[in-house]
Each structure stands twice: as structure tokens, then as C-alpha cells.
Amino acid sequence: MIETIVFDVGETITRDDRYWEAWASWLDVPRHTLSALVGAVVARGLDNAEALRLLRPGIDVAAEYRAREAAGRGECVDESDLYQDVRPALAALREAGVRVIIAGNQTPRAGELLRDLDLPADLIVTSGEWGVAKPQPGFFRRVVEVAQAAPNSTVYVGDHPANDVFPAKAAGLRVAHIRRGPWGYLWADDADVVAAADWRIDSLTQLMAITEG
């Protein structure tokens, strides 16, 4: 029986459009250029920050992030960044008695912005607040702690094979791979992803069937 469902953030809960647009604007390059580079690093199975390093070799991403914040051009997350199925899916799961958690690789500021949206979730937390990020095992140990359920009764939902699917499975969690966003689409039919994922979904609303099964 599934007692807890934990959601990744980027391209699972939120669209990354504005995230990359903001970086393109800050680095003064066309949006399409950065978008194409993101696609290139995705295809190579690399971390998305490598796209920024291709644009500016040696870039200190953390320092640039702080500079953006200081210039008033920092992170912004609002209702328009949410996928349309987020609120109905999360609300339905909670109504069904499932504990709903959002936990992904984001900054403490992103955590604040997500909590300000008053989403139907029992807990919203980020790697920046925990001090440990995916795919490190420590991140998923924290997931197990806050899930308040056994690992085999907990589902981690995400789009990224290396950050979500494989490390969550290694931690003993059940896994739902969502087919959206660059990583979700590109790796949807990868043999290793298919073998590791307990479920493969196109919408968060499909998770209700998991809890009812």
C-alpha cells in the first residue's frame, strides 16, 4: 500500500521555462542558444549546469546566482510556473489519505517561494535547506525520514534518471518516472529507466491509480 508520495520539483512540479530564460538574460545570450545547450547536455546525460559552463567556461554558478539575487533578478516561482495537473493531483492524493511531500534539488529561496504558493502538500523542502543534494544517498535518507512510511510504501516521482529514478530505487523507494521535460522525454524508453521505474506516467493525475491499486 502506498502511504507517501514524494515529488521532485523541476519538470515534475514546475516548468523550467522561466528558469532558463532568466539565465539566458543574465548571461546575455539568446534563449534558443541556452535551450539548445541544455538539450545537448541532457542528451549526454550530464548535469544541466554544464550548459552554463559551455557558455562561460569556469563560471562560478553559485556566485552568479548570488549576483542575480543582489541585482534583483533572482529566482521567481509563481502559479504560472506550475504544471496544470499539480494542484488537482496533489489535492486528490491528500484527500485519499496519502502523505504528500515535495523535495527536490533547489535553493532555500526556491523552497520559500514554493511554500508561498500554498500547495496541497504536507511538507515542501529543498536540497539547499537539507544541505545535501540528489543523487547523493544522504538526500534519499532524508526523504525516507520525512516520509513517515516504509521505503516500499513510499513513491518518489521525478523526470531525471540519474537524479531521481536510479538513486531513489537504490534507497529502496518505489519510483514513478514522469515523461515530461527534456530528461523525461529523452530517457522515457531507455532500457535501464524502464527496468528501474515501478511506474511510468505522463501526468501526475495518474498517481491516483497507484494508490487505488
XYZ file of N, CA and C in Angstrom:
639
model
N 0.850 -1.199 0.000
C 0.000 0.000 0.000
C 0.884 1.246 0.000
N 0.557 2.203 -0.845
C 1.323 3.443 -0.925
C 0.797 4.433 0.126
N 1.678 4.843 1.032
C 1.299 5.765 2.094
C 1.785 7.188 1.844
N 2.937 7.323 1.159
C 3.544 8.638 0.932
C 4.027 8.749 -0.499
N 3.804 9.900 -1.118
C 4.351 10.181 -2.440
C 5.173 11.460 -2.348
N 6.424 11.361 -2.810
C 7.370 12.477 -2.751
C 7.665 12.940 -4.175
N 7.572 14.235 -4.394
C 7.719 14.789 -5.739
C 9.006 15.585 -5.893
N 9.701 15.325 -6.985
C 10.766 16.197 -7.470
C 10.114 17.549 -7.816
N 10.944 18.566 -8.053
C 10.392 19.892 -8.358
C 10.495 20.218 -9.851
N 11.708 20.515 -10.331
C 11.874 20.950 -11.711
C 11.433 19.924 -12.735
N 10.523 20.306 -13.604
C 9.928 19.485 -14.653
C 9.104 18.314 -14.117
N 8.776 18.369 -12.846
C 7.801 17.456 -12.263
C 6.646 18.272 -11.697
N 6.982 19.232 -10.835
C 6.002 20.171 -10.283
C 5.991 21.471 -11.095
N 7.190 21.978 -11.386
C 7.299 23.265 -12.084
C 7.930 23.118 -13.456
N 7.510 24.004 -14.351
C 8.139 24.119 -15.667
C 9.433 24.911 -15.501
N 10.448 24.564 -16.269
C 11.738 25.246 -16.151
C 11.918 26.377 -17.158
N 10.853 26.734 -17.873
C 10.968 27.760 -18.914
C 11.616 29.048 -18.390
N 11.004 29.607 -17.355
C 11.478 30.906 -16.870
C 12.850 30.797 -16.214
N 13.127 29.630 -15.633
C 14.436 29.416 -15.009
C 15.547 29.619 -16.042
N 15.396 28.961 -17.204
C 16.426 29.071 -18.222
C 16.377 30.414 -18.941
N 15.188 30.973 -19.096
C 15.081 32.308 -19.698
C 15.833 33.338 -18.858
N 15.708 33.210 -17.534
C 16.383 34.152 -16.640
C 17.898 34.031 -16.756
N 18.383 32.797 -16.864
C 19.832 32.613 -17.025
C 20.297 33.151 -18.376
N 19.541 32.926 -19.431
C 19.923 33.435 -20.742
C 19.999 34.960 -20.723
N 19.021 35.586 -20.079
C 19.023 37.040 -19.982
C 20.219 37.534 -19.181
N 20.503 36.864 -18.078
C 21.611 37.281 -17.210
C 22.960 37.148 -17.929
N 23.121 36.084 -18.698
C 24.384 35.845 -19.396
C 24.413 36.511 -20.770
N 23.304 37.182 -21.119
C 23.204 37.946 -22.358
C 23.428 37.077 -23.598
N 22.681 35.983 -23.647
C 22.700 35.123 -24.830
C 21.254 34.869 -25.246
N 21.000 34.543 -26.518
C 19.638 34.235 -26.931
C 19.078 33.033 -26.176
N 17.786 33.056 -25.906
C 17.162 31.948 -25.190
C 17.376 30.628 -25.927
N 17.259 30.684 -27.257
C 17.387 29.464 -28.042
C 18.781 28.854 -27.895
N 19.791 29.703 -27.786
C 21.160 29.196 -27.635
C 21.288 28.383 -26.362
N 20.829 28.947 -25.258
C 20.928 28.217 -23.991
C 20.030 26.990 -24.006
N 18.846 27.109 -24.589
C 17.942 25.965 -24.675
C 18.594 24.819 -25.433
N 19.264 25.148 -26.546
C 19.927 24.112 -27.343
C 21.059 23.462 -26.552
N 21.776 24.249 -25.783
C 22.872 23.701 -24.982
C 22.337 22.812 -23.856
N 21.222 23.202 -23.280
C 20.593 22.341 -22.271
C 20.242 21.000 -22.901
N 19.672 21.047 -24.099
C 19.349 19.805 -24.796
C 20.574 18.951 -25.046
N 21.682 19.598 -25.365
C 22.913 18.866 -25.646
C 23.441 18.156 -24.405
N 23.412 18.839 -23.267
C 23.934 18.186 -22.057
C 22.974 17.106 -21.567
N 21.672 17.318 -21.790
C 20.687 16.286 -21.442
C 20.974 15.015 -22.232
N 21.216 15.177 -23.540
C 21.465 14.026 -24.406
C 22.722 13.276 -23.997
N 23.662 13.991 -23.384
C 24.907 13.356 -22.949
C 24.814 12.841 -21.521
N 23.665 13.038 -20.877
C 23.475 12.551 -19.524
C 24.199 13.364 -18.471
N 24.489 14.640 -18.774
C 25.233 15.494 -17.850
C 24.290 16.351 -17.013
N 24.834 16.942 -15.959
C 24.075 17.864 -15.132
C 23.729 19.110 -15.938
N 22.531 19.667 -15.711
C 22.097 20.800 -16.533
C 22.979 22.038 -16.374
N 23.666 22.154 -15.231
C 24.554 23.303 -15.034
C 25.698 23.310 -16.036
N 25.969 22.157 -16.648
C 27.026 22.111 -17.661
C 26.696 23.002 -18.848
N 25.410 23.256 -19.088
C 25.031 24.158 -20.180
C 25.569 25.563 -19.917
N 25.521 25.988 -18.664
C 26.049 27.308 -18.317
C 27.558 27.345 -18.473
N 28.211 26.227 -18.156
C 29.678 26.173 -18.257
C 30.137 26.131 -19.710
N 29.286 25.626 -20.593
C 29.611 25.682 -22.014
C 29.572 27.121 -22.513
N 28.633 27.890 -21.993
C 28.525 29.297 -22.379
C 29.663 30.125 -21.810
N 29.987 29.841 -20.567
C 31.014 30.622 -19.888
C 31.933 29.674 -19.113
N 32.950 29.152 -19.765
C 33.858 28.217 -19.091
C 34.428 28.809 -17.803
N 34.430 27.993 -16.759
C 34.944 28.448 -15.474
C 33.944 29.220 -14.647
N 32.709 29.349 -15.101
C 31.705 30.107 -14.358
C 31.498 29.535 -12.966
N 31.382 30.402 -11.996
C 31.027 30.009 -10.630
C 29.512 30.199 -10.533
N 28.773 29.115 -10.710
C 27.314 29.213 -10.788
C 26.732 29.788 -9.504
N 27.251 29.359 -8.359
C 26.741 29.866 -7.080
C 26.979 31.369 -6.948
N 28.143 31.829 -7.368
C 28.448 33.260 -7.286
C 27.553 34.060 -8.228
N 27.317 33.532 -9.413
C 26.425 34.216 -10.360
C 24.998 34.256 -9.829
N 24.595 33.180 -9.161
C 23.259 33.150 -8.557
C 23.132 34.284 -7.527
N 24.149 34.419 -6.685
C 24.115 35.485 -5.668
C 24.103 36.862 -6.316
N 24.843 37.002 -7.407
C 24.872 38.290 -8.111
C 23.504 38.610 -8.701
N 22.825 37.607 -9.222
C 21.474 37.816 -9.742
C 20.529 38.270 -8.636
N 20.605 37.611 -7.496
C 19.748 37.984 -6.371
C 20.027 39.423 -5.944
N 21.299 39.789 -5.849
C 21.677 41.141 -5.427
C 21.195 42.192 -6.418
N 21.120 41.807 -7.680
C 20.684 42.742 -8.722
C 19.172 42.770 -8.885
N 18.454 42.028 -8.039
C 17.006 41.974 -8.145
C 16.511 41.145 -9.310
N 17.355 40.238 -9.778
C 16.994 39.389 -10.918
C 17.104 37.912 -10.543
N 16.764 37.629 -9.297
C 16.894 36.275 -8.776
C 15.707 35.391 -9.082
N 15.611 34.315 -8.326
C 14.580 33.309 -8.568
C 13.179 33.878 -8.424
N 12.291 33.335 -9.255
C 10.886 33.716 -9.197
C 10.054 32.478 -9.515
N 9.218 32.080 -8.587
C 8.318 30.948 -8.804
C 6.917 31.401 -8.430
N 5.986 31.313 -9.380
C 4.606 31.643 -9.063
C 3.675 30.633 -9.730
N 2.389 30.900 -9.671
C 1.392 29.947 -10.158
C 1.605 29.586 -11.628
N 2.103 30.522 -12.407
C 2.291 30.275 -13.841
C 3.378 29.240 -14.118
N 4.226 28.977 -13.142
C 5.303 28.008 -13.332
C 4.859 26.576 -13.043
N 3.698 26.401 -12.443
C 3.222 25.065 -12.104
C 2.620 24.383 -13.321
N 2.862 23.082 -13.454
C 2.123 22.307 -14.442
C 0.659 22.252 -14.008
N -0.234 22.197 -14.976
C -1.664 22.313 -14.688
C -2.212 21.174 -13.837
N -1.553 20.018 -13.868
C -2.073 18.884 -13.103
C -1.624 18.867 -11.652
N -0.784 19.806 -11.256
C -0.184 19.760 -9.913
C -1.220 19.895 -8.807
N -1.966 20.978 -8.812
C -2.919 21.188 -7.720
C -3.981 20.094 -7.650
N -4.643 19.747 -8.769
C -5.660 18.692 -8.666
C -5.087 17.346 -8.237
N -3.906 17.001 -8.727
C -3.318 15.702 -8.377
C -2.934 15.647 -6.903
N -2.266 16.685 -6.418
C -1.836 16.695 -5.022
C -3.038 16.732 -4.081
N -4.034 17.521 -4.448
C -5.229 17.612 -3.606
C -5.947 16.270 -3.529
N -6.060 15.587 -4.653
C -6.748 14.292 -4.679
C -5.995 13.260 -3.844
N -4.670 13.283 -3.920
C -3.873 12.338 -3.141
C -4.042 12.573 -1.638
N -3.997 13.827 -1.234
C -4.173 14.124 0.198
C -5.566 13.731 0.674
N -6.549 13.980 -0.167
C -7.920 13.627 0.203
C -8.057 12.112 0.354
N -7.250 11.378 -0.396
C -7.268 9.916 -0.317
C -6.455 9.389 0.866
N -5.845 10.306 1.624
C -5.097 9.898 2.807
C -3.616 9.665 2.580
N -3.119 10.050 1.412
C -1.703 9.892 1.109
C -0.931 11.108 1.618
N 0.216 10.863 2.253
C 1.083 11.957 2.681
C 1.810 12.484 1.445
N 1.756 13.786 1.219
C 2.322 14.411 0.018
C 3.500 15.295 0.409
N 4.643 15.019 -0.221
C 5.863 15.775 0.062
C 6.475 16.245 -1.246
N 6.999 17.447 -1.246
C 7.747 17.973 -2.388
C 9.180 18.163 -1.923
N 10.128 17.495 -2.591
C 11.532 17.576 -2.180
C 12.420 17.424 -3.406
N 13.122 18.497 -3.759
C 13.965 18.447 -4.949
C 15.248 19.229 -4.779
N 16.037 19.268 -5.836
C 17.321 19.978 -5.836
C 17.105 21.453 -6.140
N 16.741 22.183 -5.121
C 16.542 23.619 -5.269
C 17.204 24.366 -4.110
N 17.246 25.668 -4.250
C 17.833 26.526 -3.230
C 16.854 26.751 -2.073
N 17.349 27.250 -0.932
C 16.432 27.626 0.140
C 15.405 28.668 -0.317
N 15.831 29.591 -1.172
C 14.902 30.608 -1.671
C 13.766 29.969 -2.462
N 14.089 28.976 -3.279
C 13.050 28.277 -4.032
C 12.074 27.586 -3.096
N 12.587 27.043 -1.997
C 11.713 26.423 -1.006
C 10.715 27.425 -0.446
N 11.190 28.626 -0.144
C 10.309 29.677 0.376
C 9.230 30.024 -0.646
N 9.644 30.181 -1.898
C 8.700 30.563 -2.947
C 7.645 29.479 -3.174
N 8.064 28.226 -3.127
C 7.111 27.131 -3.298
C 6.121 27.073 -2.144
N 6.601 27.284 -0.929
C 5.689 27.263 0.236
C 4.712 28.429 0.193
N 5.130 29.534 -0.397
C 4.232 30.687 -0.516
C 3.048 30.411 -1.448
N 3.163 29.379 -2.287
C 2.081 29.050 -3.215
C 0.950 28.282 -2.543
N 1.143 27.899 -1.289
C 0.112 27.190 -0.524
C -0.376 25.951 -1.281
N 0.567 25.149 -1.707
C 0.222 23.917 -2.413
C -0.347 22.883 -1.446
N -1.182 21.969 -1.933
C -1.736 20.925 -1.060
C -0.690 19.845 -0.775
N 0.263 20.185 0.087
C 1.352 19.274 0.435
C 1.585 19.318 1.937
N 2.003 18.192 2.483
C 2.290 18.112 3.918
C 3.653 18.703 4.253
N 4.572 18.676 3.295
C 5.915 19.206 3.522
C 6.519 19.608 2.189
N 7.169 20.784 2.156
C 7.935 21.228 0.997
C 9.328 21.573 1.486
N 10.331 20.930 0.923
C 11.707 21.126 1.385
C 12.645 21.006 0.195
N 13.811 21.641 0.272
C 14.765 21.600 -0.836
C 16.122 21.084 -0.370
N 16.914 20.691 -1.342
C 18.263 20.214 -1.038
C 19.090 21.299 -0.360
N 18.865 22.560 -0.754
C 19.595 23.653 -0.133
C 19.294 23.775 1.347
N 18.077 23.459 1.724
C 17.690 23.515 3.140
C 18.202 22.306 3.904
N 18.292 21.173 3.227
C 18.804 19.957 3.865
C 20.323 19.916 3.911
N 20.973 20.632 3.001
C 22.424 20.590 2.945
C 22.963 19.349 2.245
N 22.126 18.677 1.488
C 22.544 17.513 0.714
C 21.643 17.420 -0.511
N 22.254 17.103 -1.659
C 21.511 17.145 -2.919
C 21.480 15.783 -3.600
N 20.474 15.614 -4.434
C 20.423 14.433 -5.297
C 21.600 14.479 -6.276
N 22.150 13.368 -6.623
C 21.721 11.992 -6.337
C 22.381 11.365 -5.115
N 22.924 12.191 -4.215
C 23.616 11.631 -3.058
C 22.663 10.789 -2.202
N 23.135 9.667 -1.695
C 22.285 8.813 -0.853
C 21.719 9.547 0.353
N 22.469 10.528 0.877
C 22.005 11.280 2.040
C 20.699 12.002 1.784
N 20.505 12.461 0.554
C 19.246 13.132 0.217
C 18.087 12.160 0.376
N 18.257 10.965 -0.128
C 17.158 9.996 -0.076
C 16.983 9.395 1.315
N 18.039 9.422 2.123
C 17.843 9.044 3.540
C 16.942 10.060 4.218
N 17.109 11.335 3.866
C 16.225 12.360 4.428
C 14.794 12.166 3.917
N 14.651 11.798 2.663
C 13.325 11.523 2.099
C 12.634 10.425 2.899
N 13.365 9.355 3.177
C 12.794 8.244 3.954
C 12.382 8.714 5.341
N 13.187 9.574 5.958
C 12.876 10.082 7.300
C 11.574 10.869 7.306
N 11.435 11.798 6.355
C 10.256 12.673 6.377
C 9.016 11.982 5.812
N 9.220 10.884 5.097
C 8.072 10.178 4.506
C 7.150 9.608 5.570
N 7.726 9.269 6.718
C 6.950 8.671 7.812
C 6.245 7.395 7.354
N 6.921 6.665 6.474
C 6.401 5.395 5.952
C 7.598 4.549 5.542
N 7.389 3.260 5.429
C 8.449 2.369 4.979
C 8.834 2.717 3.538
N 10.106 2.509 3.154
C 10.513 2.825 1.785
C 9.649 2.167 0.718
N 9.234 0.911 0.946
C 8.425 0.240 -0.083
C 6.976 0.689 -0.085
N 6.641 1.602 0.835
C 5.318 2.224 0.833
C 5.403 3.684 0.413
N 6.595 4.085 -0.059
C 6.856 5.466 -0.455
C 7.254 5.515 -1.928
N 6.651 6.425 -2.672
C 6.962 6.597 -4.094
C 7.690 7.918 -4.293
N 8.799 7.879 -5.037
C 9.451 9.124 -5.449
C 9.127 9.345 -6.921
N 8.628 10.533 -7.239
C 8.217 10.875 -8.604
C 9.189 11.893 -9.183
N 9.778 11.568 -10.330
C 10.705 12.509 -10.942
C 10.922 12.220 -12.415
N 11.598 13.147 -13.083
C 11.828 13.042 -14.521
C 13.246 12.615 -14.876
N 14.179 12.772 -13.952
C 15.605 12.629 -14.260
C 16.129 11.258 -13.835
N 16.616 10.447 -14.772
C 17.099 9.122 -14.409
C 18.207 9.131 -13.360
N 19.248 9.936 -13.576
C 20.399 9.914 -12.674
C 20.123 10.563 -11.334
N 19.260 11.570 -11.313
C 18.968 12.274 -10.062
C 17.775 11.714 -9.311
N 16.841 11.111 -10.032
C 15.590 10.672 -9.422
C 15.419 9.151 -9.440
N 15.347 8.593 -10.621
C 14.962 7.189 -10.766
C 15.954 6.243 -10.105
N 17.218 6.311 -10.502
C 18.188 5.330 -10.021
C 18.530 5.477 -8.536
N 18.811 6.692 -8.036
C 19.131 6.797 -6.613
C 17.944 6.531 -5.697
N 16.736 6.889 -6.132
C 15.551 6.590 -5.322
C 15.353 5.087 -5.227
N 15.540 4.397 -6.347
C 15.406 2.944 -6.358
C 16.470 2.309 -5.472
N 17.693 2.828 -5.529
C 18.780 2.298 -4.708
C 18.504 2.476 -3.217
N 17.715 3.503 -2.883
C 17.364 3.760 -1.483
C 16.207 2.893 -1.011
N 15.677 2.070 -1.897
C 14.587 1.175 -1.527
C 13.205 1.735 -1.752
N 13.133 2.934 -2.350
C 11.841 3.562 -2.615
C 11.214 2.985 -3.884
N 9.889 3.104 -3.992
C 9.218 2.852 -5.264
C 9.423 4.094 -6.120
N 9.383 3.920 -7.431
C 9.705 5.027 -8.326
C 8.666 5.169 -9.432
N 8.251 6.423 -9.678
C 7.404 6.751 -10.830
C 8.182 7.736 -11.697
N 8.482 7.354 -12.921
C 9.189 8.234 -13.847
C 8.159 8.972 -14.692
N 8.218 10.300 -14.658
C 7.244 11.088 -15.411
C 7.854 11.537 -16.738
N 7.094 11.340 -17.788
C 7.544 11.646 -19.133
C 7.159 13.088 -19.476
N 7.967 14.022 -19.009
C 7.839 15.417 -19.416
C 9.124 16.155 -19.058
N 9.320 17.283 -19.712
C 10.602 17.952 -19.590
C 11.640 17.226 -20.429
N 12.776 17.856 -20.707
C 13.792 17.253 -21.570
C 14.238 15.861 -21.133
N 14.518 15.705 -19.834
C 15.004 14.417 -19.336
C 13.907 13.356 -19.400
N 12.709 13.753 -19.038
C 11.605 12.810 -19.029
C 11.298 12.247 -20.394
N 11.298 13.105 -21.404
C 11.010 12.640 -22.765
C 12.179 11.849 -23.350
N 13.382 12.390 -23.197
C 14.531 11.772 -23.856
C 14.825 10.373 -23.323
N 14.656 10.192 -22.008
C 15.038 8.934 -21.381
C 13.852 8.031 -21.081
N 12.670 8.378 -21.573
C 11.460 7.622 -21.225
C 11.534 6.154 -21.590
N 12.137 5.855 -22.722
C 12.166 4.472 -23.194
C 13.535 3.819 -23.034
N 14.419 4.473 -22.287
C 15.718 3.875 -22.018
C 15.526 2.565 -21.249
N 16.216 1.527 -21.647
C 16.006 0.203 -21.048
C 16.247 0.197 -19.548
N 17.259 0.917 -19.086
C 17.561 0.940 -17.653
C 16.485 1.681 -16.871
N 15.956 2.765 -17.457
C 14.879 3.508 -16.803
C 13.614 2.659 -16.729
N 13.294 2.002 -17.827
C 12.112 1.139 -17.863
C 12.225 0.034 -16.815
N 13.422 -0.529 -16.672
C 13.626 -1.612 -15.704
C 13.549 -1.120 -14.263
N 14.018 0.106 -14.015
C 14.080 0.614 -12.642
C 12.757 1.196 -12.157
N 12.008 1.821 -13.059
C 10.776 2.506 -12.651
C 9.655 1.506 -12.384
N 8.994 1.676 -11.246
C 7.827 0.845 -10.944
C 6.631 1.269 -11.785
N 6.579 2.579 -12.073
C 5.513 3.111 -12.916
C 6.110 4.149 -13.854
N 5.513 4.279 -15.028
C 5.888 5.304 -15.997
C 4.623 6.074 -16.329
N 4.634 7.387 -16.069
C 3.419 8.180 -16.172
C 3.635 9.385 -17.080
N 2.527 9.919 -17.584
C 2.548 11.131 -18.405
C 1.932 12.317 -17.677
N 1.228 12.037 -16.590
C 0.561 13.088 -15.826
C 0.536 12.694 -14.351
N 0.597 13.687 -13.490
C 0.550 13.415 -12.051
C -0.808 12.855 -11.635
N -1.839 13.122 -12.406
C -3.155 12.602 -12.056
C -3.198 11.079 -12.131
N -2.282 10.473 -12.861
C -2.225 9.016 -12.962
C -1.788 8.358 -11.649
N -1.266 9.139 -10.733
C -0.807 8.572 -9.471
C -1.943 8.059 -8.608
N -3.137 8.586 -8.810
C -4.272 8.083 -8.033
C -4.486 6.603 -8.277
N -4.256 6.146 -9.489
C -4.422 4.731 -9.813
C -3.422 3.870 -9.040
N -2.241 4.437 -8.758
C -1.239 3.715 -7.984
C -1.740 3.469 -6.566
N -2.339 4.479 -5.982
C -2.800 4.355 -4.602
C -4.032 3.465 -4.495
N -4.772 3.363 -5.584
C -6.013 2.566 -5.557
C -5.757 1.099 -5.917
N -4.566 0.854 -6.530
C -4.273 -0.486 -6.992
C -3.861 -1.440 -5.874
